[in-house]
Structure formats: C-alpha cells, structure tokens
CSV table of C-alpha atoms in Angstrom, one decimal:
chain,number,residue,atom,x,y,z
A,1,UNK,CA,162.5,244.6,145.9
A,2,UNK,CA,165.4,246.6,143.7
A,3,UNK,CA,168.5,244.6,143.8
A,4,UNK,CA,170.2,246.9,141.1
A,5,UNK,CA,169.8,249.9,138.8
A,6,UNK,CA,171.6,251.5,136.0
A,7,UNK,CA,171.7,255.2,135.1
A,8,UNK,CA,172.1,256.0,131.8
A,9,UNK,CA,171.9,259.3,129.4
A,10,UNK,CA,169.4,259.6,126.7
A,11,UNK,CA,170.5,261.1,123.7
A,12,UNK,CA,169.9,259.4,120.8
A,13,UNK,CA,173.2,260.7,119.9
A,14,UNK,CA,174.4,258.0,122.0
A,15,UNK,CA,173.4,255.8,119.1
A,16,UNK,CA,176.3,255.5,116.4
A,17,UNK,CA,174.0,255.6,113.7
A,18,UNK,CA,172.2,258.7,114.4
A,19,UNK,CA,175.5,260.8,115.5
A,20,UNK,CA,177.3,259.8,112.0
A,21,UNK,CA,180.2,261.3,112.3
A,22,UNK,CA,180.2,262.7,115.6
A,23,UNK,CA,179.9,259.0,117.0
A,24,UNK,CA,183.2,258.7,118.5
A,25,UNK,CA,182.8,261.7,120.8
A,26,UNK,CA,180.8,259.5,122.9
A,27,UNK,CA,182.3,256.4,122.6
A,28,UNK,CA,183.0,256.6,126.6
A,29,UNK,CA,180.0,257.3,127.5
A,30,UNK,CA,178.4,254.3,125.3
A,31,UNK,CA,181.8,251.7,126.9
A,32,UNK,CA,180.4,252.8,130.5
A,33,UNK,CA,176.7,252.1,129.4
A,34,UNK,CA,177.7,248.8,128.4
A,35,UNK,CA,179.6,248.1,131.9
A,36,UNK,CA,176.5,249.5,133.6
A,37,UNK,CA,174.1,247.1,131.9
A,38,UNK,CA,176.5,244.0,133.0
A,39,UNK,CA,175.8,245.0,136.4
A,40,UNK,CA,172.3,244.8,135.8
A,41,UNK,CA,172.6,241.4,134.2
A,42,UNK,CA,175.0,240.2,137.1
A,43,UNK,CA,172.2,241.1,139.5
A,44,UNK,CA,169.9,238.2,138.0
A,45,UNK,CA,166.7,240.5,138.2
A,46,UNK,CA,163.4,238.6,137.9
A,47,UNK,CA,162.3,242.0,135.9
A,48,UNK,CA,163.7,245.1,134.5
A,49,UNK,CA,161.5,248.0,134.0
A,50,UNK,CA,163.1,251.0,132.0
A,51,UNK,CA,162.4,254.6,133.4
A,52,UNK,CA,162.7,257.3,131.2
A,53,UNK,CA,161.2,260.6,130.4
A,54,UNK,CA,158.0,261.3,128.4
A,55,UNK,CA,156.5,264.7,126.8
A,56,UNK,CA,153.0,263.4,129.0
A,57,UNK,CA,151.4,264.6,132.0
A,58,UNK,CA,150.8,261.3,133.6
A,59,UNK,CA,152.8,258.1,133.7
A,60,UNK,CA,152.9,256.0,130.5
A,61,UNK,CA,153.4,252.3,130.2
A,62,UNK,CA,155.0,250.3,127.4
A,63,UNK,CA,155.1,246.6,127.3
A,64,UNK,CA,157.8,244.3,126.5
A,65,UNK,CA,158.0,244.0,122.7
A,66,UNK,CA,156.8,247.8,122.3
A,67,UNK,CA,158.7,249.3,119.2
A,68,UNK,CA,160.8,252.5,118.5
A,69,UNK,CA,162.6,254.1,115.9
A,70,UNK,CA,165.2,256.6,115.2
A,71,UNK,CA,163.5,257.2,111.5
A,72,UNK,CA,162.9,260.8,112.9
A,73,UNK,CA,166.5,261.6,112.7
A,74,UNK,CA,167.0,260.5,109.0
A,75,UNK,CA,168.4,256.7,110.2
A,76,UNK,CA,166.9,253.7,109.1
A,77,UNK,CA,166.7,251.9,112.7
A,78,UNK,CA,164.0,250.3,114.4
A,79,UNK,CA,164.4,249.0,118.0
A,80,UNK,CA,162.1,246.5,120.5
A,81,UNK,CA,162.0,246.7,124.0
A,82,UNK,CA,163.0,243.2,125.0
A,83,UNK,CA,161.6,240.0,123.3
A,84,UNK,CA,158.4,240.2,121.4
A,85,UNK,CA,155.4,240.5,123.6
A,86,UNK,CA,152.0,242.0,123.8
A,87,UNK,CA,153.2,245.3,122.8
A,88,UNK,CA,154.7,243.5,119.3
A,89,UNK,CA,151.7,243.0,117.0
A,90,UNK,CA,149.0,242.8,119.8
A,91,UNK,CA,146.4,245.7,121.1
A,92,UNK,CA,149.1,248.1,122.2
A,93,UNK,CA,151.3,247.5,118.8
A,94,UNK,CA,150.3,251.2,117.2
A,95,UNK,CA,152.2,252.7,120.7
A,96,UNK,CA,155.9,253.9,119.9
A,97,UNK,CA,158.8,254.4,122.1
A,98,UNK,CA,159.6,257.8,123.2
A,99,UNK,CA,163.1,258.6,122.2
A,100,UNK,CA,164.6,258.0,125.6
A,101,UNK,CA,163.1,254.4,126.1
A,102,UNK,CA,164.2,253.8,122.3
A,103,UNK,CA,167.7,254.7,123.0
A,104,UNK,CA,167.3,252.3,126.4
A,105,UNK,CA,165.9,249.5,123.7
A,106,UNK,CA,169.1,250.3,121.6
A,107,UNK,CA,171.5,249.6,124.6
A,108,UNK,CA,169.5,246.7,125.4
A,109,UNK,CA,169.9,244.8,122.0
A,110,UNK,CA,173.5,245.9,121.7
A,111,UNK,CA,174.5,244.2,124.9
A,112,UNK,CA,172.0,241.1,124.0
A,113,UNK,CA,170.1,241.4,126.8
A,114,UNK,CA,167.8,238.3,127.7
A,115,UNK,CA,168.4,237.8,131.4
A,116,UNK,CA,164.7,239.0,132.6
A,117,UNK,CA,161.5,240.2,130.7
A,118,UNK,CA,161.4,243.7,130.1
A,119,UNK,CA,159.0,246.5,130.3
A,120,UNK,CA,159.3,250.5,130.0
A,121,UNK,CA,157.7,253.3,131.9
A,122,UNK,CA,157.5,257.0,131.0
A,123,UNK,CA,157.6,259.8,133.7
A,124,UNK,CA,156.7,263.6,132.7
A,125,UNK,CA,159.1,266.2,133.6
A,126,UNK,CA,156.4,267.9,135.6
A,127,UNK,CA,155.7,264.9,137.9
A,128,UNK,CA,156.2,265.6,141.6
A,129,UNK,CA,159.1,264.4,143.5
A,130,UNK,CA,156.5,263.0,145.5
A,131,UNK,CA,154.4,261.3,143.0
A,132,UNK,CA,157.8,260.1,141.9
A,133,UNK,CA,158.9,258.1,144.7
A,134,UNK,CA,155.1,256.4,144.9
A,135,UNK,CA,155.9,254.8,141.6
A,136,UNK,CA,159.3,253.6,142.4
A,137,UNK,CA,158.1,252.0,145.3
A,138,UNK,CA,155.2,250.4,143.1
A,139,UNK,CA,157.9,249.1,140.7
A,140,UNK,CA,159.9,248.1,143.6
A,141,UNK,CA,157.2,245.9,145.1
A,142,UNK,CA,156.2,244.0,141.5
A,143,UNK,CA,159.0,241.1,142.1
A,144,UNK,CA,161.2,239.5,144.7
A,145,UNK,CA,164.3,240.7,142.1
A,146,UNK,CA,163.4,244.1,140.5
A,147,UNK,CA,166.0,245.6,138.4
A,148,UNK,CA,165.7,249.2,136.8
A,149,UNK,CA,167.2,251.3,133.7
A,150,UNK,CA,167.2,254.8,134.5
A,151,UNK,CA,167.5,256.9,131.5
A,152,UNK,CA,167.6,260.8,131.6
A,153,UNK,CA,170.1,263.8,131.2
A,154,UNK,CA,171.2,266.6,133.4
A,155,UNK,CA,171.0,270.5,132.5
A,156,UNK,CA,171.2,271.5,128.8
A,157,UNK,CA,173.0,274.6,129.5
A,158,UNK,CA,176.6,273.8,130.4
A,159,UNK,CA,177.7,276.3,127.6
A,160,UNK,CA,177.3,278.9,125.2
A,161,UNK,CA,176.4,276.4,122.4
A,162,UNK,CA,174.4,274.3,124.9
A,163,UNK,CA,170.4,273.7,123.8
A,164,UNK,CA,169.5,275.7,126.5
A,165,UNK,CA,172.5,278.4,126.2
A,166,UNK,CA,174.8,278.8,129.1
A,167,UNK,CA,173.3,279.2,132.8
A,168,UNK,CA,175.7,279.4,135.6
A,169,UNK,CA,173.4,277.1,137.9
A,170,UNK,CA,173.6,274.4,135.6
A,171,UNK,CA,177.4,272.9,136.7
A,172,UNK,CA,176.7,273.0,140.3
A,173,UNK,CA,173.4,271.2,139.7
A,174,UNK,CA,175.1,268.5,137.2
A,175,UNK,CA,177.7,268.6,139.8
A,176,UNK,CA,175.0,267.5,142.8
A,177,UNK,CA,173.4,265.1,140.4
A,178,UNK,CA,176.6,263.1,139.9
A,179,UNK,CA,177.3,263.0,143.1
A,180,UNK,CA,174.0,261.9,144.6
A,181,UNK,CA,173.8,259.3,141.7
A,182,UNK,CA,177.4,258.1,142.5
A,183,UNK,CA,176.7,257.6,146.2
A,184,UNK,CA,173.2,256.3,145.8
A,185,UNK,CA,172.1,259.5,148.1
A,186,UNK,CA,168.1,258.9,148.1
A,187,UNK,CA,167.8,262.1,150.1
A,188,UNK,CA,169.8,264.2,147.8
A,189,UNK,CA,168.1,263.1,144.8
A,190,UNK,CA,164.7,263.5,146.3
A,191,UNK,CA,166.0,267.2,147.3
A,192,UNK,CA,166.5,268.0,143.5
A,193,UNK,CA,164.3,271.3,143.1
A,194,UNK,CA,161.8,270.7,140.4
A,195,UNK,CA,161.2,274.1,139.1
A,196,UNK,CA,165.2,274.5,138.5
A,197,UNK,CA,165.4,271.4,136.9
A,198,UNK,CA,162.9,272.5,134.4
A,199,UNK,CA,164.5,275.8,133.8
A,200,UNK,CA,167.7,274.1,133.1
A,201,UNK,CA,166.2,271.4,131.0
A,202,UNK,CA,166.8,268.2,133.0
A,203,UNK,CA,165.2,265.4,131.7
A,204,UNK,CA,166.4,263.3,134.2
A,205,UNK,CA,164.7,264.7,137.2
A,206,UNK,CA,161.6,262.6,137.6
A,207,UNK,CA,163.2,259.2,136.5
A,208,UNK,CA,166.2,259.7,139.1
A,209,UNK,CA,163.5,260.5,141.7
A,210,UNK,CA,161.6,257.1,140.6
A,211,UNK,CA,164.7,255.4,141.4
A,212,UNK,CA,165.2,257.2,144.8
A,213,UNK,CA,161.9,255.7,145.7
A,214,UNK,CA,162.3,252.3,144.3
A,215,UNK,CA,165.6,251.8,146.1
A,216,UNK,CA,164.3,252.9,149.8
A,217,UNK,CA,165.5,250.4,152.1
A,218,UNK,CA,167.3,248.2,149.6
A,219,UNK,CA,170.9,249.0,151.0
A,220,UNK,CA,172.2,249.9,147.7
A,221,UNK,CA,175.6,251.1,147.3
A,222,UNK,CA,176.3,253.5,144.3
A,223,UNK,CA,179.0,253.7,141.4
A,224,UNK,CA,179.6,256.8,139.2
A,225,UNK,CA,181.2,255.5,136.0
A,226,UNK,CA,181.3,258.4,133.7
A,227,UNK,CA,180.4,262.0,133.8
A,228,UNK,CA,180.7,264.6,131.2
A,229,UNK,CA,179.2,267.4,129.3
A,230,UNK,CA,179.5,267.3,125.5
A,231,UNK,CA,177.9,269.3,123.7
A,232,UNK,CA,176.8,271.4,126.8
A,233,UNK,CA,174.6,268.7,127.9
A,234,UNK,CA,175.5,267.0,131.4
A,235,UNK,CA,175.8,263.1,130.9
A,236,UNK,CA,176.3,260.6,133.9
A,237,UNK,CA,176.1,256.7,133.9
A,238,UNK,CA,176.0,255.1,137.7
A,239,UNK,CA,175.2,252.2,138.6
A,240,UNK,CA,173.5,251.0,142.4
A,241,UNK,CA,173.8,247.2,143.6
C-alpha cells in the first residue's frame, strides 16, 4: 500500500555541478526536494520506487544499484540508485539510468537515503493514462508500506525562451498540475490530456498518473512545497502522506 510520495522535477540542472554558474537559481527547488524526501523517510516505507519519464514505448525497470552519469553534460559525476545490488555488476550492469532517474539517484545520495531498498521504473511519454494507473496499482501492491519518488517536469512552453517556445496553454495547464499535486487530487491527475501534455513538452504526465493509480484507496493528503517556471519550464515539488 502506498504510504507516502514525493514529486520532484527532473532537470539535470538540479545538480549543481551540471548547472555550474547558474546553480543558485534552483536552490529553492533543491531545498524543497530535500524536504520532500524527508517526508518519504518519515513514512518508514518497506520499499521505495523511483518513477520517471523515459524515451521508450514500454515501461523499463531499473534494479537497485543501477548506475547513471552526467558525463553527457561534461560533468565527471556518476550516481547509483540506492545501494549496490543486482544492477551494479550483475546481469543488468550495462543498463544505465535515464537522466530523470539519475537526478533522483543524486537526490537520494545527497540526502543520505538508507531507509528502504530502492528500485526504478521508467514510463514512456505516450503511455495511456489507464495503463499508467494500472502500473501504479501494481506498484502499491508490492509491499505493505510502499513509497514513491515521482520525477517529472510540467510544460516547457512558459516563455519565449523556453525549450518549446511560448504557448498560451502552458500556464493554465501547469496551474492545474500544481493544484492537483498539492491537493492529491487523483481524478484531476488522471484527467490530464496526454495529447496536450505532449504538445506542451510535459515530461511528468505519465509518472503523475502512475502516482494517481498507486494512491487509489490510500487516503493520502497532499502539500505543494514549490512551484515555479525557471527557464520557461514548469517545476513543482509536492508531498503526499
């Protein structure tokens, strides 16, 4: 059963070494993510699953110990998902974390996570809402006390200089996302339009709908810790407990 969740943005710029001189601009977001992970730890889960977007048609799993890297951004920084496990030197050693899950691994390392085993799940941008919800229900049933760390960004179309340029639909979409995450509104999250999310370059739609499926019947309340759109991209941090 799902006992807690944290929702965090997933830009590699969240890692100070990647952001370099621009690092202070996301200090508030990093602080909110740290607080959100504290809520996960306080829930004393038996298992933590990190859910984030991947560029793949089907969900992809990442066992504990799977490694990731930010070398693609010119930074000599490697991370590992949780403690050493089957993904660290075993049959899955060649698999690498996608950037969204690598950012999650960095957050967990930064906060010294050691409270429960960790694994990862990547969900594709085009995954249908109903499929996302079924995945979430399966995740919640894996242990008596399950926590999720859900990674994803809102629209990338909030300003003229945003990656997706300015789209007038972006701000209302992001406002509804922030409201739904802050209120733990499962129905509103499930109602997010997958086609519109794709047009607005939203990476978090599928992960948020996985969360909504996992939270069915859990009776969790939400709290929005951070919401902003630096660089024209919507970022939100929220907790459910």
